[in-house]
Amino acid sequence: MPQTDVLIIGSGLAALSAAYYLKNKQVTVLTKSSWVESNSMLAQGGIAAAIGPNDSWQSHYQDTIEAGCFHNQENNVALLVQEGSREILDWVERGMTFDVDENGRLLLSKEGAHHHNRIVHAGGDATGREITQFLYKKVCEKAHIVEDEMAVDLLVDHNQCIGVVTKNKEGKLTTYTADYTIIASGGCGAVYGHTSNTHVITGDGIAMAYRAGAKLSDMEFIQFHPTMLYQNGKCIGLISEAVRGEGAVLKNQLGERFMKEIHELGDLAPRDIVSRAIFDEMKNGNSVYLDITKISQFENRFPTITKMCLDNGINLEKGWIPVAPGMHFLMGGIQTNEHGETNVPHLLAVGEAACTGVHGANRLASNSLLEGLVFGKRVAEFLSTKLTSSYSSYLKESLDQYRGVCNVELPTKEQIQDIMTNYVGILRTQSELEYAVKWFESYQKRNFWDFNVKDFTIEQIERLNMVTIGWIISMSALKRTESRGGHFRKDYPAQNNDFWKQRQVICCKDDIHVGV
Ligand code: SIN
């Protein structure tokens, strides 16, 4: 039975940052696919850091909580923006190459809802790929990296997390015991049909933590990115907000710039506002485009986006890219404190899987890679001070008893995505949410307690996880009878101060409850 001091589930930037900073510990990184299959690798725009001459952490802090509709956990936001700037400069010192001007100064670009140019980027629009690869090379030297094994269930003994059971494509189960387990497996983009996330992001880490008794919070807050490349009714990939930061504007097919009248920041308003405006245009029968004609040398500044457009037959000479909003980021997740600790002893979470509250009800652009770096380091520094003893007493349950076959009734991924898109999407209503909750319950209640997930195939486990996450998002959205950030209720379109700072917390041992 493999044993390790610290087990990290996931291979994106938060996972790698934690692995890099863990000192004097044996570290195993587990990922269900190849290590490159993460949302961090797809992140385009960059990393927000208040390092420009007229910028300050206070301004970054203010922009973060305004975009988050004042739902943010303020202490953690202060940690994010203060430690974030230092972190970027440290990575530059370690040799990470961000884009610079002809004098070698870091280029800082602008994105929505930022009042300063503060986005560092790499490879033009390949920031996530560049920094994730850079960290991976460093982590490889010290951690054991296991690919193509899916974490299917946490091991909990005397209420303490002591590791995880994994399954590989051939159906082989393996038990990994660890003194500490960190979930860094990302959010749940694939529960929606239109998403910027990689298809493997089916909410596995969050659902698994829920089954183990971890508290989840803020699950109703879903960020839809306004501009995904849209063709033949499908969202194909992300068109970074940095494109608007460099001067692109949104227009409908008549050439009307509809954002001007909606928000003082126009095309660079917070993402929830821009996404709803585009959604409304489309509902009214209009098509929406990003007009990039004002950006000089677009292909040099945005090589990844240029390639994606050309691969999909978009004529960039004309300068109009068809766009639509798609699920991009989960603001909620496994509830953690500033060290990544959850309510389950020895279980931690970091990155999009976690909810530290830094993003509030709507994440500020380019704060997610920053969160991965800062909180990955915080978790690692916290654990580096702990004694480890390689837990090995978990031998109570033999894995041989699982046959790996189970005729469980679960919906297809497409059915789940249709329900989430049509009933729990950008605009929500009581009746639609009630329908979604009932639909998910018909599977969740039946299957959740009666079977053991270790008997499911990987594909079945993903679908069960998607059902669990869909059900929790729908329930949380139904209970929040106001609109705030990434949660918009047509029947309650205004913010309600009674909900201000109220976090909806859900735990399998409890019903949903509201806490601060
Ligand atoms: C983008 O490049 O627009 C995405 C970056 C982010 O989500 O912060």
Coordinates of C-alpha atoms and ligand atoms in Angstrom, one line a residue:
M1 CA 0.0 0.0 0.0
P2 CA 1.7 3.3 -1.1
Q3 CA 2.3 5.7 1.8
T4 CA 3.4 9.3 1.8
D5 CA 3.5 12.3 4.1
V6 CA 1.4 14.5 1.9
L7 CA -0.9 13.5 -0.9
I8 CA -1.9 16.1 -3.4
I9 CA -4.9 15.4 -5.7
G10 CA -4.7 17.4 -8.9
S11 CA -1.9 18.8 -11.1
G12 CA -2.8 22.4 -11.8
L13 CA -1.0 25.5 -10.5
A14 CA -2.4 25.3 -6.9
A15 CA -1.3 21.6 -6.6
L16 CA 2.2 22.4 -8.0
S17 CA 2.6 25.4 -5.8
A18 CA 1.8 23.4 -2.7
A19 CA 4.1 20.6 -3.9
Y20 CA 7.0 23.0 -4.6
Y21 CA 6.8 24.7 -1.2
L22 CA 6.4 21.6 1.0
K23 CA 9.6 21.2 2.9
N24 CA 11.0 18.0 4.4
K25 CA 8.0 16.0 3.3
Q26 CA 7.5 13.0 1.0
V27 CA 5.0 14.3 -1.5
T28 CA 2.8 12.3 -4.0
V29 CA 0.8 14.1 -6.7
L30 CA -2.1 12.1 -8.1
T31 CA -4.0 13.1 -11.2
K32 CA -6.8 11.3 -13.0
S33 CA -5.5 12.1 -16.5
S34 CA -2.2 13.4 -17.8
W35 CA -0.6 16.2 -15.7
V36 CA -1.1 18.7 -18.5
E37 CA -4.9 18.2 -18.3
S38 CA -5.8 21.1 -16.0
N39 CA -7.6 24.4 -16.2
S40 CA -4.4 26.2 -15.2
M41 CA -2.8 25.0 -18.5
L42 CA -5.7 26.7 -20.4
A43 CA -5.6 30.0 -18.5
Q44 CA -4.8 32.8 -21.0
G45 CA -5.0 36.3 -19.6
G46 CA -2.5 36.3 -16.8
I47 CA -1.9 36.9 -13.2
A48 CA -3.1 40.0 -11.3
A49 CA -0.4 41.6 -9.1
A50 CA -0.2 45.2 -7.8
I51 CA 3.3 45.8 -8.9
G52 CA 2.9 48.8 -11.3
P53 CA 4.2 52.2 -10.4
N54 CA 0.9 53.8 -9.5
D55 CA -0.8 50.7 -8.2
S56 CA -1.2 49.4 -4.6
W57 CA -2.4 46.3 -2.9
Q58 CA -5.2 48.5 -1.5
S59 CA -6.5 49.2 -5.0
H60 CA -6.3 45.5 -6.0
Y61 CA -8.1 44.6 -2.7
Q62 CA -10.9 47.1 -3.5
D63 CA -11.3 45.9 -7.1
T64 CA -11.5 42.3 -5.8
I65 CA -14.2 43.0 -3.3
E66 CA -16.2 45.2 -5.6
A67 CA -16.2 42.5 -8.3
G68 CA -17.1 40.0 -5.6
C69 CA -20.1 42.1 -4.7
F70 CA -18.8 42.5 -1.1
H71 CA -19.4 38.8 -0.3
N72 CA -15.6 38.2 0.0
Q73 CA -13.8 37.0 3.1
E74 CA -11.8 40.2 3.6
N75 CA -8.9 38.8 5.6
N76 CA -8.2 36.3 2.9
V77 CA -8.5 38.9 0.2
A78 CA -5.8 41.0 2.0
L79 CA -3.5 37.9 2.1
L80 CA -4.1 37.2 -1.6
V81 CA -3.2 40.7 -2.8
Q82 CA -0.4 41.4 -0.4
E83 CA 1.4 38.1 -0.7
G84 CA 0.5 37.9 -4.4
S85 CA 2.8 40.7 -5.6
R86 CA 5.7 39.3 -3.7
E87 CA 5.0 35.8 -5.1
I88 CA 5.2 37.0 -8.7
L89 CA 8.5 38.8 -8.1
D90 CA 9.8 35.6 -6.4
W91 CA 9.0 33.5 -9.5
V92 CA 10.6 36.1 -11.7
E93 CA 13.8 35.7 -9.6
R94 CA 13.6 31.9 -9.9
G95 CA 13.6 32.3 -13.7
M96 CA 10.0 32.4 -14.8
T97 CA 9.8 34.4 -18.0
F98 CA 6.8 36.8 -18.1
D99 CA 6.4 39.1 -21.1
V100 CA 8.5 42.3 -20.9
D101 CA 8.9 45.5 -22.9
E102 CA 12.1 46.5 -24.8
N103 CA 13.6 47.7 -21.5
G104 CA 13.0 44.4 -19.7
R105 CA 10.2 45.8 -17.6
L106 CA 7.2 43.5 -17.0
L107 CA 4.3 44.3 -19.3
L108 CA 1.2 44.9 -17.4
S109 CA -2.2 44.7 -19.1
K110 CA -5.7 45.5 -18.2
E111 CA -8.8 43.3 -17.7
G112 CA -12.4 43.8 -16.6
A113 CA -13.1 45.6 -13.3
H114 CA -9.5 46.4 -12.6
H115 CA -8.7 50.1 -12.1
H116 CA -5.0 49.6 -13.0
N117 CA -2.9 47.8 -15.5
R118 CA -1.8 44.9 -13.3
I119 CA -2.0 41.7 -15.3
V120 CA 1.4 40.0 -15.9
H121 CA 1.4 37.5 -18.8
A122 CA 3.6 35.0 -20.5
G123 CA 3.8 33.8 -24.1
G124 CA 1.3 36.5 -25.0
D125 CA -1.9 34.6 -24.1
A126 CA -0.4 31.4 -22.8
T127 CA 0.3 32.5 -19.2
G128 CA -1.3 29.4 -17.6
R129 CA 0.6 27.0 -19.7
E130 CA 4.0 28.8 -19.3
I131 CA 3.9 29.1 -15.5
T132 CA 2.4 25.6 -14.9
Q133 CA 5.1 24.0 -17.0
F134 CA 7.7 26.1 -15.2
L135 CA 6.5 24.8 -11.8
Y136 CA 6.0 21.3 -13.0
K137 CA 9.7 21.0 -14.0
K138 CA 10.7 22.1 -10.5
V139 CA 8.2 19.8 -8.7
C140 CA 9.2 16.7 -10.8
E141 CA 12.6 16.8 -9.1
K142 CA 11.1 16.3 -5.6
A143 CA 7.6 14.8 -5.8
H144 CA 6.3 11.5 -7.0
I145 CA 3.8 12.2 -9.7
V146 CA 1.2 9.5 -10.5
E147 CA -0.9 10.1 -13.7
D148 CA -4.0 8.3 -14.9
E149 CA -5.3 7.3 -11.5
M150 CA -8.6 8.9 -10.4
A151 CA -9.1 9.6 -6.7
V152 CA -12.5 8.0 -6.0
D153 CA -13.0 8.1 -2.3
L154 CA -11.3 9.6 0.7
L155 CA -10.3 7.3 3.5
V156 CA -11.6 8.6 6.8
D157 CA -10.7 6.9 10.1
H158 CA -11.9 8.2 13.5
N159 CA -13.1 11.3 11.6
Q160 CA -9.7 12.0 10.3
C161 CA -8.7 11.9 6.6
I162 CA -5.9 9.3 6.2
G163 CA -5.6 9.1 2.4
V164 CA -7.5 8.1 -0.7
V165 CA -8.6 5.2 -2.8
T166 CA -7.8 5.5 -6.5
K167 CA -9.0 3.7 -9.6
N168 CA -7.1 3.4 -12.9
K169 CA -8.6 2.9 -16.4
E170 CA -8.3 -0.8 -16.0
G171 CA -10.4 -0.7 -12.9
K172 CA -7.6 -1.4 -10.5
L173 CA -8.1 0.1 -7.0
T174 CA -5.2 1.3 -4.9
T175 CA -5.1 2.7 -1.4
Y176 CA -2.8 5.6 -0.7
T177 CA -2.3 6.5 3.0
A178 CA -1.0 9.9 3.9
D179 CA -0.7 12.1 7.0
Y180 CA -2.3 15.0 5.1
T181 CA -4.4 15.0 1.9
I182 CA -4.8 18.1 -0.2
I183 CA -7.6 18.4 -2.7
A184 CA -6.4 20.6 -5.6
S185 CA -8.5 19.1 -8.4
G186 CA -10.2 22.3 -9.6
G187 CA -13.8 23.2 -9.9
C188 CA -16.7 21.7 -11.9
G189 CA -16.9 23.3 -15.3
A190 CA -17.9 20.1 -17.1
V191 CA -21.3 20.1 -15.3
Y192 CA -22.3 22.7 -17.8
G193 CA -22.6 22.2 -21.6
H194 CA -20.7 25.4 -22.5
T195 CA -17.5 25.8 -20.6
S196 CA -14.0 27.0 -20.9
N197 CA -12.8 24.2 -18.6
T198 CA -11.1 21.0 -19.7
H199 CA -13.5 18.1 -20.0
V200 CA -12.0 16.2 -17.1
I201 CA -13.2 18.9 -14.6
T202 CA -16.3 17.0 -13.3
G203 CA -16.2 18.2 -9.7
D204 CA -14.6 15.0 -8.4
G205 CA -12.6 16.4 -5.6
I206 CA -15.5 18.5 -4.3
A207 CA -18.0 15.7 -4.5
M208 CA -15.6 13.3 -2.8
A209 CA -14.9 15.8 0.0
Y210 CA -18.7 16.1 0.4
R211 CA -19.1 12.4 0.8
A212 CA -16.4 12.4 3.4
G213 CA -18.2 15.0 5.5
A214 CA -16.4 18.2 4.4
K215 CA -18.4 21.4 4.4
L216 CA -19.0 23.1 1.1
S217 CA -19.9 26.8 0.8
D218 CA -21.0 29.4 -1.8
M219 CA -21.8 26.7 -4.3
E220 CA -24.5 28.9 -6.0
F221 CA -21.9 31.4 -7.3
I222 CA -20.9 30.3 -10.8
Q223 CA -18.8 32.6 -13.1
F224 CA -19.8 32.6 -16.7
H225 CA -17.0 34.1 -18.8
P226 CA -18.5 36.5 -21.3
T227 CA -16.4 35.7 -24.3
M228 CA -16.0 32.1 -25.5
L229 CA -15.5 31.5 -29.2
Y230 CA -19.0 30.5 -30.4
Q231 CA -19.7 28.6 -33.6
N232 CA -22.7 26.5 -34.7
G233 CA -24.3 26.8 -31.3
K234 CA -21.2 25.5 -29.4
C235 CA -18.6 27.3 -27.2
I236 CA -15.2 26.2 -28.5
G237 CA -12.6 27.9 -26.3
L238 CA -11.8 31.0 -24.4
I239 CA -11.2 34.4 -25.9
S240 CA -9.3 36.1 -23.0
E241 CA -10.6 39.2 -21.3
A242 CA -7.2 40.6 -22.1
V243 CA -8.5 41.0 -25.6
R244 CA -10.9 43.6 -24.4
G245 CA -8.2 45.0 -22.1
E246 CA -6.2 45.7 -25.3
G247 CA -9.0 47.6 -26.9
A248 CA -11.5 45.1 -28.5
V249 CA -15.2 46.0 -28.0
L250 CA -18.4 44.0 -28.0
K251 CA -20.9 44.6 -30.7
N252 CA -24.1 42.9 -32.0
Q253 CA -24.5 42.1 -35.7
L254 CA -25.8 45.6 -36.2
G255 CA -22.6 47.1 -34.9
E256 CA -24.3 48.4 -31.7
R257 CA -22.0 48.7 -28.7
F258 CA -24.6 47.6 -26.1
M259 CA -22.2 47.6 -23.1
K260 CA -21.9 51.4 -23.1
E261 CA -25.3 51.9 -21.7
I262 CA -25.1 49.1 -19.1
H263 CA -22.1 49.9 -17.0
E264 CA -19.7 52.8 -16.5
L265 CA -16.8 50.5 -17.3
G266 CA -18.5 49.5 -20.5
D267 CA -16.9 46.4 -22.2
L268 CA -14.6 46.0 -19.2
A269 CA -17.4 45.8 -16.6
P270 CA -17.3 42.9 -14.1
R271 CA -17.8 39.5 -15.8
D272 CA -21.2 38.7 -14.4
I273 CA -22.6 42.0 -15.8
V274 CA -21.0 41.5 -19.3
S275 CA -22.2 37.8 -19.5
R276 CA -25.8 38.7 -18.7
A277 CA -25.7 41.6 -21.2
I278 CA -24.5 39.2 -24.0
F279 CA -27.0 36.5 -22.9
D280 CA -29.8 39.2 -23.2
E281 CA -28.6 40.2 -26.7
M282 CA -28.7 36.5 -27.8
K283 CA -32.1 35.9 -26.3
N284 CA -33.3 38.9 -28.3
G285 CA -32.1 37.1 -31.5
N286 CA -28.9 39.0 -31.9
S287 CA -25.4 37.6 -32.5
V288 CA -22.5 39.0 -30.5
Y289 CA -19.0 39.7 -31.7
L290 CA -15.7 40.9 -30.3
D291 CA -14.5 43.6 -32.7
I292 CA -10.7 43.4 -32.6
T293 CA -9.9 45.8 -35.4
K294 CA -8.4 48.4 -33.1
I295 CA -5.7 45.9 -31.8
S296 CA -2.5 46.2 -33.7
Q297 CA -0.5 43.0 -34.3
F298 CA -3.3 40.9 -32.7
E299 CA -1.6 37.6 -33.8
N300 CA 1.6 38.5 -31.9
R301 CA -0.1 39.5 -28.7
F302 CA -2.6 36.7 -28.8
P303 CA -1.0 33.7 -30.6
T304 CA -3.1 31.0 -28.9
I305 CA -6.4 32.7 -29.6
T306 CA -5.3 33.5 -33.2
K307 CA -4.5 29.8 -33.8
M308 CA -7.8 28.7 -32.2
C309 CA -9.7 31.1 -34.5
L310 CA -7.9 30.1 -37.6
D311 CA -8.3 26.4 -36.8
N312 CA -12.0 27.0 -36.6
G313 CA -12.3 28.9 -39.8
I314 CA -12.7 32.4 -38.4
N315 CA -11.5 35.1 -40.7
L316 CA -9.5 37.5 -38.5
E317 CA -9.0 40.0 -41.4
K318 CA -12.6 41.0 -40.9
G319 CA -11.8 41.5 -37.2
W320 CA -15.1 40.2 -35.8
I321 CA -15.0 37.1 -33.5
P322 CA -18.3 35.5 -32.6
V323 CA -18.7 35.0 -28.9
A324 CA -21.0 33.7 -26.2
P325 CA -20.8 33.3 -22.4
G326 CA -19.7 29.9 -20.9
M327 CA -19.2 28.4 -17.5
H328 CA -15.7 29.4 -16.4
F329 CA -15.2 29.3 -12.6
L330 CA -16.8 28.1 -9.4
M331 CA -16.4 30.7 -6.6
G332 CA -17.6 28.2 -4.0
G333 CA -16.1 24.9 -3.1
I334 CA -14.7 23.1 -0.1
Q335 CA -14.8 25.5 2.8
T336 CA -11.3 26.3 4.1
N337 CA -9.5 28.7 6.3
E338 CA -6.4 30.7 5.3
H339 CA -4.2 27.6 5.7
G340 CA -6.4 25.5 3.5
E341 CA -7.8 23.4 6.4
T342 CA -11.3 22.0 6.1
N343 CA -13.6 20.8 8.9
V344 CA -12.3 17.2 8.3
P345 CA -9.0 16.9 10.2
H346 CA -5.9 16.3 8.0
L347 CA -8.0 17.1 4.8
L348 CA -7.0 20.4 3.1
A349 CA -8.1 22.0 -0.1
V350 CA -6.6 24.7 -2.3
G351 CA -7.3 26.4 -5.7
E352 CA -10.7 26.3 -7.4
A353 CA -11.7 23.2 -5.4
A354 CA -11.5 25.3 -2.2
C355 CA -13.6 28.2 -1.0
T356 CA -11.5 30.6 1.0
G357 CA -14.0 33.3 0.2
V358 CA -11.4 35.4 -1.7
H359 CA -13.6 35.7 -4.8
G360 CA -16.8 36.5 -3.1
A361 CA -19.8 36.2 -5.4
N362 CA -17.8 36.9 -8.6
R363 CA -14.1 36.4 -9.2
L364 CA -12.0 39.4 -10.4
A365 CA -10.2 38.6 -13.7
S366 CA -6.8 37.0 -13.3
N367 CA -7.1 36.3 -9.6
S368 CA -7.3 32.6 -10.0
L369 CA -3.7 31.7 -10.9
L370 CA -2.8 34.2 -8.2
E371 CA -4.9 32.3 -5.7
G372 CA -3.3 29.0 -6.8
L373 CA 0.2 30.4 -6.2
V374 CA -0.5 32.2 -2.9
F375 CA -2.7 29.7 -1.2
G376 CA -0.7 26.7 -2.5
K377 CA 2.3 28.2 -0.7
R378 CA 0.2 29.0 2.4
V379 CA -1.0 25.4 2.7
A380 CA 2.5 24.1 2.1
E381 CA 4.1 26.4 4.7
F382 CA 1.4 25.4 7.2
L383 CA 2.0 21.7 6.7
S384 CA 5.8 22.0 6.6
T385 CA 5.6 22.9 10.3
K386 CA 3.6 19.7 11.2
L387 CA 5.1 16.4 12.3
T388 CA 4.3 13.5 10.0
S389 CA 4.3 9.9 10.9
S390 CA 3.2 8.1 7.7
Y391 CA -0.2 6.7 8.7
S392 CA -0.3 3.0 8.0
S393 CA -3.0 1.5 10.2
Y394 CA -5.7 1.6 7.5
L395 CA -6.2 -2.0 6.8
K396 CA -9.8 -2.5 7.9
E397 CA -11.3 -2.7 4.5
S398 CA -10.0 -5.0 1.8
L399 CA -10.4 -3.6 -1.7
D400 CA -10.8 -7.1 -3.0
Q401 CA -14.5 -7.0 -2.1
Y402 CA -15.3 -4.5 -4.9
R403 CA -16.2 -6.2 -8.1
G404 CA -16.0 -3.0 -10.2
V405 CA -19.4 -3.6 -11.7
C406 CA -22.6 -1.8 -10.7
N407 CA -25.8 -1.4 -12.6
V408 CA -26.5 2.0 -11.1
E409 CA -29.0 4.3 -12.8
L410 CA -27.4 7.6 -13.6
P411 CA -28.1 10.2 -16.2
T412 CA -25.6 10.8 -19.1
K413 CA -23.2 13.7 -18.9
E414 CA -25.1 15.4 -21.7
Q415 CA -28.4 15.2 -19.8
I416 CA -26.7 16.7 -16.7
Q417 CA -25.2 19.5 -18.8
D418 CA -28.5 20.3 -20.4
I419 CA -30.3 20.6 -17.0
M420 CA -27.5 22.8 -15.6
T421 CA -27.4 25.0 -18.7
N422 CA -31.2 25.4 -19.1
Y423 CA -32.3 25.4 -15.4
V424 CA -29.3 26.6 -13.3
G425 CA -27.6 28.9 -15.8
I426 CA -26.9 32.6 -16.1
L427 CA -30.5 33.6 -15.2
R428 CA -32.4 31.5 -12.6
T429 CA -35.9 31.3 -11.3
Q430 CA -37.6 29.4 -8.5
S431 CA -39.6 27.1 -10.7
E432 CA -36.6 26.2 -12.8
L433 CA -34.4 25.6 -9.8
E434 CA -37.1 23.5 -8.1
Y435 CA -37.3 21.4 -11.2
A436 CA -33.5 20.9 -11.3
V437 CA -33.3 20.0 -7.6
K438 CA -36.0 17.3 -8.0
W439 CA -34.4 16.0 -11.1
F440 CA -31.0 15.6 -9.4
E441 CA -32.6 14.2 -6.3
S442 CA -34.2 11.4 -8.2
Y443 CA -30.7 10.1 -8.9
Q444 CA -28.7 11.5 -5.9
K445 CA -31.0 10.1 -3.2
R446 CA -31.3 6.8 -4.8
N447 CA -27.7 6.1 -5.7
F448 CA -25.7 8.0 -3.2
W449 CA -26.2 5.9 -0.1
D450 CA -27.1 2.5 -1.6
F451 CA -23.9 1.8 -3.6
N452 CA -20.2 2.1 -3.0
V453 CA -18.5 4.3 -5.6
K454 CA -15.5 1.9 -5.6
D455 CA -17.7 -0.5 -7.5
F456 CA -18.4 2.1 -10.2
T457 CA -16.4 2.6 -13.4
I458 CA -14.5 5.8 -13.7
E459 CA -17.1 7.1 -16.1
Q460 CA -19.9 6.3 -13.6
I461 CA -18.0 8.0 -10.8
E462 CA -17.7 11.1 -12.9
R463 CA -21.4 11.1 -13.6
L464 CA -22.2 10.5 -9.9
N465 CA -19.9 13.4 -9.0
M466 CA -21.6 15.6 -11.6
V467 CA -25.1 14.7 -10.2
T468 CA -23.9 15.5 -6.6
I469 CA -22.4 18.9 -7.7
G470 CA -25.4 19.8 -9.9
W471 CA -27.8 19.0 -7.0
I472 CA -25.8 21.1 -4.5
I473 CA -25.5 24.1 -6.9
S474 CA -29.3 23.9 -7.7
M475 CA -30.2 23.7 -4.0
S476 CA -27.9 26.5 -3.0
A477 CA -29.2 28.7 -5.8
L478 CA -32.8 27.9 -4.9
K479 CA -32.2 29.0 -1.3
R480 CA -30.5 32.3 -2.1
T481 CA -33.5 34.5 -2.9
E482 CA -31.5 37.5 -4.1
S483 CA -29.1 38.3 -7.0
R484 CA -25.4 38.8 -6.3
G485 CA -22.5 38.3 -8.7
G486 CA -22.5 34.9 -10.3
H487 CA -25.9 34.1 -9.0
F488 CA -28.8 35.9 -10.7
R489 CA -32.4 35.3 -9.9
K490 CA -34.9 36.7 -12.4
D491 CA -37.5 36.6 -9.6
Y492 CA -35.3 38.3 -7.1
P493 CA -33.2 40.6 -9.4
A494 CA -31.8 42.9 -6.6
Q495 CA -29.2 42.3 -3.9
N496 CA -30.8 41.8 -0.5
N497 CA -28.8 43.1 2.4
D498 CA -30.2 40.3 4.6
F499 CA -28.0 37.9 2.6
W500 CA -24.9 40.1 2.7
K501 CA -22.0 37.9 3.9
Q502 CA -24.3 35.0 4.5
R503 CA -22.6 31.9 3.3
Q504 CA -24.7 28.9 2.5
V505 CA -22.9 25.9 3.9
I506 CA -23.8 22.3 3.0
C507 CA -22.5 19.1 4.5
C508 CA -23.8 15.6 4.0
K509 CA -24.1 15.2 7.8
D510 CA -26.3 18.2 8.0
D511 CA -28.9 19.9 5.9
I512 CA -28.1 23.1 4.1
H513 CA -27.5 25.9 6.6
V514 CA -26.6 29.5 6.6
G515 CA -23.5 30.7 8.4
V516 CA -21.3 33.8 8.2
Ligands
SIN1 C1 -9.2 35.3 -19.3 O1 -8.1 35.4 -19.8 O2 -10.1 36.1 -19.7 C2 -9.4 34.4 -18.2 C3 -8.6 34.8 -17.1 C4 -9.3 34.6 -15.8 O3 -10.3 33.9 -15.7 O4 -8.9 35.2 -14.8

